[in-house]
PDB file of C-alpha atoms in Angstrom:
ATOM      1  CA  UNK D 180     -19.387  76.107  26.871  1.00  0.00           C
ATOM      2  CA  UNK D 181     -21.133  74.607  29.960  1.00  0.00           C
ATOM      3  CA  UNK D 182     -20.775  77.818  32.024  1.00  0.00           C
ATOM      4  CA  UNK D 183     -22.311  79.842  29.291  1.00  0.00           C
ATOM      5  CA  UNK D 184     -25.223  77.523  29.223  1.00  0.00           C
ATOM      6  CA  UNK D 185     -25.847  78.534  32.751  1.00  0.00           C
ATOM      7  CA  UNK D 186     -25.511  82.136  32.346  1.00  0.00           C
ATOM      8  CA  UNK D 187     -27.760  82.325  29.372  1.00  0.00           C
ATOM      9  CA  UNK D 188     -31.202  83.294  30.311  1.00  0.00           C
ATOM     10  CA  UNK D 189     -32.743  80.882  27.864  1.00  0.00           C
ATOM     11  CA  UNK D 190     -30.627  78.177  29.351  1.00  0.00           C
ATOM     12  CA  UNK D 191     -31.767  78.830  32.837  1.00  0.00           C
ATOM     13  CA  UNK D 192     -35.273  78.533  31.778  1.00  0.00           C
ATOM     14  CA  UNK D 193     -34.447  75.173  29.911  1.00  0.00           C
ATOM     15  CA  UNK D 194     -32.640  73.960  32.958  1.00  0.00           C
ATOM     16  CA  UNK D 195     -35.812  74.704  35.298  1.00  0.00           C
ATOM     17  CA  UNK D 196     -37.927  72.972  32.685  1.00  0.00           C
ATOM     18  CA  UNK D 197     -35.376  70.111  32.487  1.00  0.00           C
ATOM     19  CA  UNK D 198     -35.749  69.633  36.279  1.00  0.00           C
ATOM     20  CA  UNK D 199     -39.339  70.033  36.379  1.00  0.00           C
ATOM     21  CA  UNK D 200     -39.544  67.583  33.648  1.00  0.00           C
ATOM     22  CA  UNK D 201     -37.335  65.063  35.305  1.00  0.00           C
ATOM     23  CA  UNK D 202     -39.718  65.323  38.547  1.00  0.00           C
ATOM     24  CA  UNK D 203     -42.606  64.454  36.360  1.00  0.00           C
ATOM     25  CA  UNK D 204     -40.671  61.746  34.451  1.00  0.00           C
ATOM     26  CA  UNK D 205     -39.890  60.075  38.041  1.00  0.00           C
ATOM     27  CA  UNK D 206     -43.540  60.343  39.188  1.00  0.00           C
ATOM     28  CA  UNK D 207     -44.570  58.627  35.809  1.00  0.00           C
ATOM     29  CA  UNK D 208     -41.972  55.925  36.439  1.00  0.00           C
ATOM     30  CA  UNK D 209     -43.425  55.384  39.793  1.00  0.00           C
ATOM     31  CA  UNK D 210     -46.849  55.445  38.562  1.00  0.00           C
ATOM     32  CA  UNK D 211     -45.997  52.885  35.529  1.00  0.00           C
ATOM     33  CA  UNK D 212     -43.631  50.606  37.466  1.00  0.00           C
ATOM     34  CA  UNK D 213     -45.428  50.618  41.023  1.00  0.00           C
ATOM     35  CA  UNK D 214     -43.957  51.942  44.247  1.00  0.00           C
ATOM     36  CA  UNK D 215     -40.442  51.400  45.477  1.00  0.00           C
ATOM     37  CA  UNK D 216     -37.346  50.974  43.797  1.00  0.00           C
ATOM     38  CA  UNK D 217     -38.614  49.775  40.808  1.00  0.00           C
ATOM     39  CA  UNK D 218     -40.639  52.868  40.055  1.00  0.00           C
ATOM     40  CA  UNK D 219     -37.687  55.106  40.892  1.00  0.00           C
ATOM     41  CA  UNK D 220     -35.403  53.376  38.738  1.00  0.00           C
ATOM     42  CA  UNK D 221     -37.951  53.589  35.815  1.00  0.00           C
ATOM     43  CA  UNK D 222     -38.238  57.343  36.555  1.00  0.00           C
ATOM     44  CA  UNK D 223     -34.451  57.918  36.122  1.00  0.00           C
ATOM     45  CA  UNK D 224     -34.437  56.006  32.811  1.00  0.00           C
ATOM     46  CA  UNK D 225     -37.079  58.380  31.628  1.00  0.00           C
ATOM     47  CA  UNK D 226     -34.996  61.346  32.865  1.00  0.00           C
ATOM     48  CA  UNK D 227     -32.007  60.064  31.061  1.00  0.00           C
ATOM     49  CA  UNK D 228     -34.050  59.805  27.892  1.00  0.00           C
ATOM     50  CA  UNK D 229     -35.251  63.155  28.416  1.00  0.00           C
ATOM     51  CA  UNK D 230     -31.575  64.601  28.624  1.00  0.00           C
ATOM     52  CA  UNK D 231     -30.590  62.867  25.564  1.00  0.00           C
ATOM     53  CA  UNK D 232     -33.452  64.696  23.660  1.00  0.00           C
ATOM     54  CA  UNK D 233     -32.676  67.884  25.236  1.00  0.00           C
ATOM     55  CA  UNK D 234     -28.909  67.934  24.332  1.00  0.00           C
ATOM     56  CA  UNK D 235     -29.247  68.921  20.765  1.00  0.00           C
ATOM     57  CA  UNK D 236     -31.540  71.864  21.790  1.00  0.00           C
ATOM     58  CA  UNK D 237     -28.783  72.930  24.460  1.00  0.00           C
ATOM     59  CA  UNK D 238     -26.081  72.911  21.820  1.00  0.00           C
ATOM     60  CA  UNK D 239     -28.258  74.777  19.345  1.00  0.00           C
ATOM     61  CA  UNK D 240     -28.828  77.478  21.954  1.00  0.00           C
ATOM     62  CA  UNK D 241     -25.210  77.880  22.359  1.00  0.00           C
ATOM     63  CA  UNK D 242     -24.474  78.490  18.921  1.00  0.00           C
ATOM     64  CA  UNK D 243     -26.984  81.159  18.738  1.00  0.00           C
ATOM     65  CA  UNK D 244     -26.390  84.931  19.051  1.00  0.00           C
ATOM     66  CA  UNK D 245     -25.942  86.334  22.545  1.00  0.00           C
ATOM     67  CA  UNK D 246     -28.837  88.357  22.387  1.00  0.00           C
ATOM     68  CA  UNK D 247     -31.067  86.663  24.899  1.00  0.00           C
ATOM     69  CA  UNK D 248     -34.234  88.324  23.820  1.00  0.00           C
ATOM     70  CA  UNK D 249     -33.605  87.393  20.175  1.00  0.00           C
ATOM     71  CA  UNK D 250     -32.561  83.663  21.350  1.00  0.00           C
ATOM     72  CA  UNK D 251     -35.607  83.349  23.581  1.00  0.00           C
ATOM     73  CA  UNK D 252     -37.870  84.268  20.565  1.00  0.00           C
ATOM     74  CA  UNK D 253     -35.835  81.773  18.338  1.00  0.00           C
ATOM     75  CA  UNK D 254     -36.102  78.984  20.603  1.00  0.00           C
ATOM     76  CA  UNK D 255     -39.610  79.292  22.030  1.00  0.00           C
ATOM     77  CA  UNK D 256     -41.189  77.438  19.392  1.00  0.00           C
ATOM     78  CA  UNK D 257     -38.590  74.441  19.187  1.00  0.00           C
ATOM     79  CA  UNK D 258     -38.388  74.059  23.040  1.00  0.00           C
ATOM     80  CA  UNK D 259     -42.132  74.030  23.455  1.00  0.00           C
ATOM     81  CA  UNK D 260     -42.503  71.433  20.553  1.00  0.00           C
ATOM     82  CA  UNK D 261     -40.013  69.175  22.381  1.00  0.00           C
ATOM     83  CA  UNK D 262     -41.454  69.663  25.697  1.00  0.00           C
ATOM     84  CA  UNK D 263     -44.899  68.782  24.331  1.00  0.00           C
ATOM     85  CA  UNK D 264     -43.366  65.785  22.488  1.00  0.00           C
ATOM     86  CA  UNK D 265     -41.878  64.367  25.546  1.00  0.00           C
ATOM     87  CA  UNK D 266     -44.998  64.925  27.479  1.00  0.00           C
ATOM     88  CA  UNK D 267     -47.020  63.183  24.777  1.00  0.00           C
ATOM     89  CA  UNK D 268     -44.658  60.385  24.584  1.00  0.00           C
ATOM     90  CA  UNK D 269     -44.658  59.743  28.481  1.00  0.00           C
ATOM     91  CA  UNK D 270     -48.306  60.628  28.826  1.00  0.00           C
ATOM     92  CA  UNK D 271     -49.086  57.051  28.826  1.00  0.00           C
ATOM     93  CA  UNK D 272     -46.989  56.377  31.854  1.00  0.00           C
ATOM     94  CA  UNK D 273     -47.973  59.364  33.857  1.00  0.00           C
ATOM     95  CA  UNK D 274     -51.500  58.365  33.755  1.00  0.00           C
ATOM     96  CA  UNK D 275     -52.699  55.194  35.444  1.00  0.00           C
ATOM     97  CA  UNK D 276     -54.164  52.687  32.664  1.00  0.00           C
ATOM     98  CA  UNK D 277     -57.871  53.061  32.003  1.00  0.00           C
ATOM     99  CA  UNK D 278     -59.829  49.997  33.403  1.00  0.00           C
ATOM    100  CA  UNK D 279     -60.704  47.745  30.494  1.00  0.00           C
ATOM    101  CA  UNK D 280     -64.261  46.280  29.991  1.00  0.00           C
ATOM    102  CA  UNK D 281     -62.935  42.962  31.229  1.00  0.00           C
ATOM    103  CA  UNK D 282     -61.659  44.639  34.411  1.00  0.00           C
ATOM    104  CA  UNK D 283     -58.230  43.413  33.662  1.00  0.00           C
ATOM    105  CA  UNK D 284     -55.024  45.127  35.220  1.00  0.00           C
ATOM    106  CA  UNK D 285     -51.362  44.257  35.530  1.00  0.00           C
ATOM    107  CA  UNK D 286     -51.424  41.723  38.255  1.00  0.00           C
ATOM    108  CA  UNK D 287     -48.302  39.898  37.296  1.00  0.00           C
ATOM    109  CA  UNK D 288     -46.621  40.456  40.664  1.00  0.00           C
ATOM    110  CA  UNK D 289     -49.910  39.635  42.722  1.00  0.00           C
ATOM    111  CA  UNK D 290     -50.795  36.084  43.377  1.00  0.00           C
ATOM    112  CA  UNK D 291     -54.209  35.448  42.390  1.00  0.00           C
ATOM    113  CA  UNK D 292     -56.037  32.880  44.260  1.00  0.00           C
ATOM    114  CA  UNK D 293     -57.480  30.281  41.921  1.00  0.00           C
ATOM    115  CA  UNK D 294     -60.749  29.022  42.951  1.00  0.00           C
ATOM    116  CA  UNK D 295     -60.873  25.397  43.112  1.00  0.00           C
ATOM    117  CA  UNK D 296     -63.726  23.833  41.138  1.00  0.00           C
ATOM    118  CA  UNK D 297     -66.219  21.970  43.146  1.00  0.00           C
ATOM    119  CA  UNK D 298     -66.972  18.709  41.462  1.00  0.00           C
ATOM    120  CA  UNK D 299     -70.697  18.442  40.603  1.00  0.00           C
ATOM    121  CA  UNK D 300     -72.218  15.078  41.024  1.00  0.00           C
ATOM    122  CA  UNK D 301     -73.585  14.473  37.806  1.00  0.00           C
ATOM    123  CA  UNK D 302     -77.202  13.733  38.127  1.00  0.00           C
ATOM    124  CA  UNK D 303     -78.080  10.342  36.864  1.00  0.00           C
ATOM    125  CA  UNK D 304     -79.921  10.301  33.750  1.00  0.00           C
ATOM    126  CA  UNK D 305     -83.504   8.978  34.044  1.00  0.00           C
ATOM    127  CA  UNK D 306     -84.459   6.707  31.360  1.00  0.00           C
ATOM    128  CA  UNK D 307     -87.871   7.427  30.457  1.00  0.00           C
ATOM    129  CA  UNK D 308     -89.534   4.008  29.958  1.00  0.00           C
ATOM    130  CA  UNK D 309     -92.551   4.114  27.606  1.00  0.00           C
ATOM    131  CA  UNK D 310     -95.072   1.684  29.068  1.00  0.00           C
ATOM    132  CA  UNK D 311     -95.891  -0.935  26.798  1.00  0.00           C
ATOM    133  CA  UNK D 312     -99.682  -0.879  26.191  1.00  0.00           C
ATOM    134  CA  UNK D 313    -101.182  -3.939  27.544  1.00  0.00           C
ATOM    135  CA  UNK D 314    -103.517  -5.708  25.168  1.00  0.00           C
ATOM    136  CA  UNK D 315    -107.038  -5.252  26.057  1.00  0.00           C
ATOM    137  CA  UNK D 316    -108.547  -8.700  26.891  1.00  0.00           C
ATOM    138  CA  UNK D 317    -111.535  -9.653  24.906  1.00  0.00           C
ATOM    139  CA  UNK D 318    -114.822  -8.898  27.123  1.00  0.00           C
ATOM    140  CA  UNK D 319    -115.969 -11.828  28.954  1.00  0.00           C
ATOM    141  CA  UNK D 320    -119.408 -12.805  28.264  1.00  0.00           C
ATOM    142  CA  UNK D 321    -121.264 -12.401  31.647  1.00  0.00           C
ATOM    143  CA  UNK D 322    -123.381 -15.409  32.038  1.00  0.00           C
ATOM    144  CA  UNK D 323    -127.044 -14.966  32.393  1.00  0.00           C
ATOM    145  CA  UNK D 324    -128.213 -15.745  35.642  1.00  0.00           C
ATOM    146  CA  UNK D 325    -130.515 -18.869  35.722  1.00  0.00           C
ATOM    147  CA  UNK D 326    -133.794 -18.132  36.859  1.00  0.00           C
ATOM    148  CA  UNK D 327    -134.230 -19.731  40.430  1.00  0.00           C
ATOM    149  CA  UNK D 328    -137.158 -22.139  40.118  1.00  0.00           C
ATOM    150  CA  UNK D 329    -139.917 -21.172  42.626  1.00  0.00           C
ATOM    151  CA  UNK D 330    -140.174 -23.680  45.030  1.00  0.00           C
ATOM    152  CA  UNK D 331    -143.205 -25.881  45.012  1.00  0.00           C
ATOM    153  CA  UNK D 332    -145.219 -25.177  47.912  1.00  0.00           C
ATOM    154  CA  UNK D 333    -145.048 -28.246  50.289  1.00  0.00           C
ATOM    155  CA  UNK D 334    -148.642 -29.343  50.795  1.00  0.00           C
ATOM    156  CA  UNK D 335    -149.886 -28.832  54.181  1.00  0.00           C
ATOM    157  CA  UNK D 336    -150.797 -31.981  55.779  1.00  0.00           C
ATOM    158  CA  UNK D 337    -154.367 -32.148  56.861  1.00  0.00           C
ATOM    159  CA  UNK D 338    -154.107 -32.635  60.653  1.00  0.00           C
ATOM    160  CA  UNK D 339    -155.583 -35.706  61.785  1.00  0.00           C
ATOM    161  CA  UNK D 340    -158.670 -34.861  63.954  1.00  0.00           C
ATOM    162  CA  UNK D 341    -158.231 -36.038  67.481  1.00  0.00           C
ATOM    163  CA  UNK D 342    -160.708 -38.813  68.468  1.00  0.00           C
ATOM    164  CA  UNK D 343    -163.916 -37.225  69.626  1.00  0.00           C
ATOM    165  CA  UNK D 344    -165.967 -39.120  72.172  1.00  0.00           C
ATOM    166  CA  UNK D 345    -168.903 -37.267  73.449  1.00  0.00           C
ATOM    167  CA  UNK D 346    -172.356 -37.547  75.107  1.00  0.00           C
ATOM    168  CA  UNK D 347    -174.817 -37.378  72.181  1.00  0.00           C
ATOM    169  CA  UNK D 348    -178.182 -37.825  73.890  1.00  0.00           C
ATOM    170  CA  UNK D 349    -179.894 -38.649  77.162  1.00  0.00           C
ATOM    171  CA  UNK D 350    -183.358 -40.080  77.511  1.00  0.00           C
ATOM    172  CA  UNK D 351    -184.499 -39.071  81.105  1.00  0.00           C
ATOM    173  CA  UNK D 352    -188.244 -39.521  80.734  1.00  0.00           C
ATOM    174  CA  UNK D 353    -189.232 -43.247  80.738  1.00  0.00           C
ATOM    175  CA  UNK D 354    -192.627 -44.635  80.000  1.00  0.00           C
ATOM    176  CA  UNK D 355    -194.819 -44.856  83.050  1.00  0.00           C
ATOM    177  CA  UNK D 356    -193.170 -44.588  86.342  1.00  0.00           C
ATOM    178  CA  UNK D 357    -189.468 -43.935  85.989  1.00  0.00           C
ATOM    179  CA  UNK D 358    -188.748 -46.108  89.054  1.00  0.00           C
ATOM    180  CA  UNK D 359    -190.626 -48.994  87.825  1.00  0.00           C
ATOM    181  CA  UNK D 360    -189.048 -48.652  84.376  1.00  0.00           C
ATOM    182  CA  UNK D 361    -185.380 -47.881  84.918  1.00  0.00           C
ATOM    183  CA  UNK D 362    -184.280 -49.194  81.727  1.00  0.00           C
ATOM    184  CA  UNK D 363    -186.515 -46.591  80.053  1.00  0.00           C
ATOM    185  CA  UNK D 364    -183.633 -44.013  80.835  1.00  0.00           C
ATOM    186  CA  UNK D 365    -180.453 -44.299  78.860  1.00  0.00           C
ATOM    187  CA  UNK D 366    -177.445 -42.328  77.730  1.00  0.00           C
ATOM    188  CA  UNK D 367    -176.107 -42.351  74.199  1.00  0.00           C
ATOM    189  CA  UNK D 368    -172.342 -42.009  73.647  1.00  0.00           C
ATOM    190  CA  UNK D 369    -170.895 -41.728  70.380  1.00  0.00           C
ATOM    191  CA  UNK D 370    -167.333 -41.611  68.830  1.00  0.00           C
ATOM    192  CA  UNK D 371    -165.413 -40.241  65.694  1.00  0.00           C
ATOM    193  CA  UNK D 372    -162.029 -41.134  64.775  1.00  0.00           C
ATOM    194  CA  UNK D 373    -159.664 -43.939  65.659  1.00  0.00           C
ATOM    195  CA  UNK D 374    -160.825 -46.657  67.834  1.00  0.00           C
ATOM    196  CA  UNK D 375    -160.795 -45.462  71.518  1.00  0.00           C
ATOM    197  CA  UNK D 376    -160.507 -47.815  74.478  1.00  0.00           C
ATOM    198  CA  UNK D 377    -163.370 -46.801  77.236  1.00  0.00           C
ATOM    199  CA  UNK D 378    -162.117 -49.224  79.967  1.00  0.00           C
ATOM    200  CA  UNK D 379    -162.315 -47.233  83.386  1.00  0.00           C
ATOM    201  CA  UNK D 380    -164.074 -44.345  81.959  1.00  0.00           C
ATOM    202  CA  UNK D 381    -167.083 -42.873  84.276  1.00  0.00           C
ATOM    203  CA  UNK D 382    -170.406 -41.518  83.657  1.00  0.00           C
ATOM    204  CA  UNK D 383    -172.067 -39.469  86.493  1.00  0.00           C
ATOM    205  CA  UNK D 384    -175.178 -37.059  87.091  1.00  0.00           C
ATOM    206  CA  UNK D 385    -175.287 -33.895  89.124  1.00  0.00           C
ATOM    207  CA  UNK D 386    -176.385 -35.933  92.303  1.00  0.00           C
ATOM    208  CA  UNK D 387    -173.148 -38.037  92.330  1.00  0.00           C
ATOM    209  CA  UNK D 388    -174.546 -41.262  91.033  1.00  0.00           C
ATOM    210  CA  UNK D 389    -171.477 -42.890  88.940  1.00  0.00           C
ATOM    211  CA  UNK D 390    -171.070 -45.717  86.617  1.00  0.00           C
ATOM    212  CA  UNK D 391    -167.876 -47.058  85.513  1.00  0.00           C
ATOM    213  CA  UNK D 392    -167.538 -48.643  82.195  1.00  0.00           C
ATOM    214  CA  UNK D 393    -166.140 -52.291  82.384  1.00  0.00           C
ATOM    215  CA  UNK D 394    -162.834 -53.399  81.001  1.00  0.00           C
ATOM    216  CA  UNK D 395    -162.551 -54.159  77.132  1.00  0.00           C
ATOM    217  CA  UNK D 396    -165.168 -51.851  75.967  1.00  0.00           C
ATOM    218  CA  UNK D 397    -164.028 -49.913  72.704  1.00  0.00           C
ATOM    219  CA  UNK D 398    -165.652 -47.683  70.247  1.00  0.00           C
ATOM    220  CA  UNK D 399    -164.748 -47.304  66.713  1.00  0.00           C
ATOM    221  CA  UNK D 400    -165.203 -44.524  64.360  1.00  0.00           C
ATOM    222  CA  UNK D 401    -169.030 -43.582  64.092  1.00  0.00           C
ATOM    223  CA  UNK D 402    -170.093 -46.306  66.645  1.00  0.00           C
ATOM    224  CA  UNK D 403    -172.558 -45.508  69.589  1.00  0.00           C
ATOM    225  CA  UNK D 404    -172.715 -46.919  72.974  1.00  0.00           C
ATOM    226  CA  UNK D 405    -175.950 -47.046  75.018  1.00  0.00           C
ATOM    227  CA  UNK D 406    -175.836 -47.092  78.881  1.00  0.00           C
ATOM    228  CA  UNK D 407    -179.161 -48.129  80.438  1.00  0.00           C
ATOM    229  CA  UNK D 408    -180.032 -47.317  84.176  1.00  0.00           C
ATOM    230  CA  UNK D 409    -181.738 -50.636  84.862  1.00  0.00           C
ATOM    231  CA  UNK D 410    -180.220 -54.183  84.695  1.00  0.00           C
ATOM    232  CA  UNK D 411    -179.132 -56.365  81.871  1.00  0.00           C
ATOM    233  CA  UNK D 412    -176.575 -58.384  80.043  1.00  0.00           C
ATOM    234  CA  UNK D 413    -173.838 -56.293  78.531  1.00  0.00           C
ATOM    235  CA  UNK D 414    -173.008 -56.179  74.889  1.00  0.00           C
ATOM    236  CA  UNK D 415    -170.469 -54.519  72.776  1.00  0.00           C
ATOM    237  CA  UNK D 416    -172.737 -51.565  72.134  1.00  0.00           C
ATOM    238  CA  UNK D 417    -175.254 -51.751  75.212  1.00  0.00           C
ATOM    239  CA  UNK D 418    -174.051 -51.528  78.827  1.00  0.00           C
ATOM    240  CA  UNK D 419    -176.289 -51.684  81.961  1.00  0.00           C
ATOM    241  CA  UNK D 420    -175.975 -49.443  85.043  1.00  0.00           C
ATOM    242  CA  UNK D 421    -177.634 -51.949  87.349  1.00  0.00           C
ATOM    243  CA  UNK D 422    -179.700 -49.233  89.427  1.00  0.00           C
ATOM    244  CA  UNK D 423    -183.270 -50.262  90.780  1.00  0.00           C
ATOM    245  CA  UNK D 424    -184.455 -46.547  90.553  1.00  0.00           C
ATOM    246  CA  UNK D 425    -184.476 -44.017  88.186  1.00  0.00           C
ATOM    247  CA  UNK D 426    -181.206 -41.668  87.965  1.00  0.00           C
ATOM    248  CA  UNK D 427    -181.769 -38.850  85.562  1.00  0.00           C
ATOM    249  CA  UNK D 428    -184.270 -36.248  86.576  1.00  0.00           C
ATOM    250  CA  UNK D 429    -186.997 -35.547  84.161  1.00  0.00           C
ATOM    251  CA  UNK D 430    -186.890 -31.599  85.007  1.00  0.00           C
ATOM    252  CA  UNK D 431    -183.273 -31.369  83.899  1.00  0.00           C
ATOM    253  CA  UNK D 432    -179.815 -32.804  84.797  1.00  0.00           C
ATOM    254  CA  UNK D 433    -176.171 -32.801  83.681  1.00  0.00           C
ATOM    255  CA  UNK D 434    -174.127 -35.845  82.621  1.00  0.00           C
ATOM    256  CA  UNK D 435    -170.366 -35.617  82.839  1.00  0.00           C
ATOM    257  CA  UNK D 436    -167.948 -38.272  81.071  1.00  0.00           C
ATOM    258  CA  UNK D 437    -164.315 -38.576  82.182  1.00  0.00           C
ATOM    259  CA  UNK D 438    -161.658 -40.835  81.074  1.00  0.00           C
ATOM    260  CA  UNK D 439    -159.535 -43.451  83.221  1.00  0.00           C
ATOM    261  CA  UNK D 440    -157.203 -40.574  84.250  1.00  0.00           C
ATOM    262  CA  UNK D 441    -159.914 -38.632  85.770  1.00  0.00           C
ATOM    263  CA  UNK D 442    -160.044 -35.981  82.846  1.00  0.00           C
ATOM    264  CA  UNK D 443    -163.239 -34.690  81.757  1.00  0.00           C
ATOM    265  CA  UNK D 444    -163.963 -35.637  78.216  1.00  0.00           C
ATOM    266  CA  UNK D 445    -167.309 -34.355  77.633  1.00  0.00           C
ATOM    267  CA  UNK D 446    -170.230 -32.693  79.615  1.00  0.00           C
ATOM    268  CA  UNK D 447    -173.953 -32.594  78.667  1.00  0.00           C
ATOM    269  CA  UNK D 448    -176.804 -30.638  80.037  1.00  0.00           C
ATOM    270  CA  UNK D 449    -180.415 -31.004  79.269  1.00  0.00           C
ATOM    271  CA  UNK D 450    -183.240 -28.918  80.379  1.00  0.00           C
TER     272      UNK D 450
END
């Protein structure tokens, strides 16, 4: 029976188809189960399964007539149906699985490195503090500045006038002969202000004739002192030079009054 199967032309075609299909199944097993021994064993399992499916066909062919042409025509349809059925059933193993959207594939045998999660330091929550509205202090009344009183002007003290002692008048032209009437000549000295002490003061003319006022002579405010050229008895307001001749020139002369320190107090010139 087996020998007849090999001599049958249809059987030879099926045998070639079976071997070709076996090779396809082995490749499918390798593609399905991976390279190496595991893929080859899977392919052989597919070949065994294919042989089981083809045995009924082989027996059916053997029972047919010995007309190879007729047998070929009768078996073309069933054999092609079984071949396409086996190809259809093993198609998912011959082609590599299509990648899924998630990009997943069989990685059961490949260790996958697991990324160690890096702990993130939680940022501390910042509490938002709503500022409390400070109460507005009541407005403080601004004191009205007190007007600074205008300082009263200090009255200016009236300066005390310095004592003024001066030569008020000179009577140079005596009655008659001047040398015979020396007391006809005289000089008037007047004073304004506080009492002044005339002790040691001197009266002189341009020719250098000089008279020194004796000690103790004073003049009060508004008083006058007469100094005569001739001789006589001195009083508080009248003094005598003691000259025997005239001193003051009738044609003009200058009288000078100095104090006890030699400072000029007054100078009087007449024509």
